[in-house]
C-alpha cells in the first residue's frame, strides 16, 4: 500500500515526457490515504485519481478458463485433459 509520499513521487514521475505506464490494482473502496487523514476512493489522492483510467474486471467464466488452458497447453507443448 502506497502512502502520500509515494503518490507524490509517482505524480512527479508521470509528468515527464518519457513517463512509464503505471498499473495500479486495488479493491479498497473508500478509505483513508496513508499518511493523511483524508478519505478517497481506493486510498488514492484525488488529483492522481483524476488522471487515471479505471477498468472494472470480472472473474473468468468456466468456458473461458478451459480455452485459456487449452491455448497454454498447446503453446508449452504440453498435454491436458479437460472434462466437458
PDB file of C-alpha atoms in Angstrom:
ATOM      1  CA  UNK A   1       0.000   0.000   0.000  1.00  0.00           C
ATOM      2  CA  UNK A   2       1.355   3.366  -1.010  1.00  0.00           C
ATOM      3  CA  UNK A   3       1.466   6.391   1.277  1.00  0.00           C
ATOM      4  CA  UNK A   4       1.142  10.074   0.375  1.00  0.00           C
ATOM      5  CA  UNK A   5       4.894  10.435  -0.244  1.00  0.00           C
ATOM      6  CA  UNK A   6       4.866   7.585  -2.791  1.00  0.00           C
ATOM      7  CA  UNK A   7       1.897   9.150  -4.572  1.00  0.00           C
ATOM      8  CA  UNK A   8       3.739  12.495  -4.693  1.00  0.00           C
ATOM      9  CA  UNK A   9       6.757  10.778  -6.276  1.00  0.00           C
ATOM     10  CA  UNK A  10       4.552   8.976  -8.827  1.00  0.00           C
ATOM     11  CA  UNK A  11       2.742  12.209  -9.705  1.00  0.00           C
ATOM     12  CA  UNK A  12       6.066  13.919 -10.482  1.00  0.00           C
ATOM     13  CA  UNK A  13       7.335  10.924 -12.457  1.00  0.00           C
ATOM     14  CA  UNK A  14       4.167  10.780 -14.553  1.00  0.00           C
ATOM     15  CA  UNK A  15       4.614  14.381 -15.693  1.00  0.00           C
ATOM     16  CA  UNK A  16       7.789  13.523 -17.625  1.00  0.00           C
ATOM     17  CA  UNK A  17       7.665  13.129 -21.431  1.00  0.00           C
ATOM     18  CA  UNK A  18       9.150   9.640 -21.042  1.00  0.00           C
ATOM     19  CA  UNK A  19       6.757   8.655 -18.259  1.00  0.00           C
ATOM     20  CA  UNK A  20       6.162   4.929 -17.826  1.00  0.00           C
ATOM     21  CA  UNK A  21       2.756   3.288 -17.865  1.00  0.00           C
ATOM     22  CA  UNK A  22       1.742   2.655 -14.267  1.00  0.00           C
ATOM     23  CA  UNK A  23      -0.810  -0.041 -13.454  1.00  0.00           C
ATOM     24  CA  UNK A  24      -2.451   0.006 -10.038  1.00  0.00           C
ATOM     25  CA  UNK A  25      -4.717  -2.784  -8.823  1.00  0.00           C
ATOM     26  CA  UNK A  26      -6.909  -2.239  -5.790  1.00  0.00           C
ATOM     27  CA  UNK A  27     -10.166  -3.253  -4.176  1.00  0.00           C
ATOM     28  CA  UNK A  28     -10.031  -0.970  -1.155  1.00  0.00           C
ATOM     29  CA  UNK A  29     -13.179   1.132  -1.778  1.00  0.00           C
ATOM     30  CA  UNK A  30     -13.429   4.482   0.038  1.00  0.00           C
ATOM     31  CA  UNK A  31     -10.607   4.550   2.557  1.00  0.00           C
ATOM     32  CA  UNK A  32      -8.015   6.782   4.205  1.00  0.00           C
ATOM     33  CA  UNK A  33      -4.975   7.861   2.192  1.00  0.00           C
ATOM     34  CA  UNK A  34      -1.996   6.525   4.155  1.00  0.00           C
ATOM     35  CA  UNK A  35      -0.008   9.309   5.800  1.00  0.00           C
ATOM     36  CA  UNK A  36      -3.036  11.637   5.954  1.00  0.00           C
ATOM     37  CA  UNK A  37      -6.490  11.795   7.494  1.00  0.00           C
ATOM     38  CA  UNK A  38      -8.134  12.314   4.077  1.00  0.00           C
ATOM     39  CA  UNK A  39     -10.579   9.763   2.688  1.00  0.00           C
ATOM     40  CA  UNK A  40     -10.783   8.953  -1.023  1.00  0.00           C
ATOM     41  CA  UNK A  41     -11.721   6.113  -3.375  1.00  0.00           C
ATOM     42  CA  UNK A  42      -9.167   3.285  -3.188  1.00  0.00           C
ATOM     43  CA  UNK A  43      -6.989   5.372  -0.855  1.00  0.00           C
ATOM     44  CA  UNK A  44      -5.564   7.237  -3.875  1.00  0.00           C
ATOM     45  CA  UNK A  45      -5.258  11.047  -3.738  1.00  0.00           C
ATOM     46  CA  UNK A  46      -7.998  12.763  -5.769  1.00  0.00           C
ATOM     47  CA  UNK A  47      -5.544  14.661  -8.022  1.00  0.00           C
ATOM     48  CA  UNK A  48      -3.928  11.379  -9.051  1.00  0.00           C
ATOM     49  CA  UNK A  49      -7.253   9.557  -9.312  1.00  0.00           C
ATOM     50  CA  UNK A  50      -8.449  12.224 -11.779  1.00  0.00           C
ATOM     51  CA  UNK A  51      -5.618  11.239 -14.135  1.00  0.00           C
ATOM     52  CA  UNK A  52      -6.342   7.509 -14.055  1.00  0.00           C
ATOM     53  CA  UNK A  53      -8.466   5.250 -16.207  1.00  0.00           C
ATOM     54  CA  UNK A  54     -10.476   2.841 -14.081  1.00  0.00           C
ATOM     55  CA  UNK A  55     -11.134  -0.560 -15.640  1.00  0.00           C
ATOM     56  CA  UNK A  56     -13.519  -2.882 -13.844  1.00  0.00           C
ATOM     57  CA  UNK A  57     -12.561  -6.530 -14.051  1.00  0.00           C
ATOM     58  CA  UNK A  58     -14.701  -9.624 -13.601  1.00  0.00           C
ATOM     59  CA  UNK A  59     -13.710 -13.248 -12.934  1.00  0.00           C
ATOM     60  CA  UNK A  60     -13.339 -15.590 -15.900  1.00  0.00           C
ATOM     61  CA  UNK A  61     -16.209 -17.949 -16.694  1.00  0.00           C
ATOM     62  CA  UNK A  62     -15.556 -21.723 -16.738  1.00  0.00           C
ATOM     63  CA  UNK A  63     -15.645 -21.804 -20.557  1.00  0.00           C
ATOM     64  CA  UNK A  64     -13.006 -19.039 -20.753  1.00  0.00           C
ATOM     65  CA  UNK A  65     -10.725 -20.829 -18.283  1.00  0.00           C
ATOM     66  CA  UNK A  66     -10.910 -24.036 -20.347  1.00  0.00           C
ATOM     67  CA  UNK A  67      -9.995 -22.117 -23.515  1.00  0.00           C
ATOM     68  CA  UNK A  68      -7.032 -20.428 -21.791  1.00  0.00           C
ATOM     69  CA  UNK A  69      -5.786 -23.802 -20.505  1.00  0.00           C
ATOM     70  CA  UNK A  70      -6.048 -25.333 -23.991  1.00  0.00           C
ATOM     71  CA  UNK A  71      -4.075 -22.479 -25.569  1.00  0.00           C
ATOM     72  CA  UNK A  72      -1.381 -22.571 -22.875  1.00  0.00           C
ATOM     73  CA  UNK A  73      -1.107 -26.328 -23.192  1.00  0.00           C
ATOM     74  CA  UNK A  74      -0.515 -26.085 -26.943  1.00  0.00           C
ATOM     75  CA  UNK A  75       1.984 -23.222 -26.550  1.00  0.00           C
ATOM     76  CA  UNK A  76       4.044 -25.102 -23.969  1.00  0.00           C
ATOM     77  CA  UNK A  77       3.950 -28.407 -25.890  1.00  0.00           C
ATOM     78  CA  UNK A  78       2.064 -29.929 -23.032  1.00  0.00           C
ATOM     79  CA  UNK A  79      -0.967 -32.141 -22.850  1.00  0.00           C
ATOM     80  CA  UNK A  80      -4.040 -31.513 -20.751  1.00  0.00           C
ATOM     81  CA  UNK A  81      -7.331 -33.332 -20.412  1.00  0.00           C
ATOM     82  CA  UNK A  82     -10.261 -31.029 -19.739  1.00  0.00           C
ATOM     83  CA  UNK A  83     -13.576 -32.682 -18.871  1.00  0.00           C
ATOM     84  CA  UNK A  84     -16.511 -31.463 -20.963  1.00  0.00           C
TER      85      UNK A  84
END
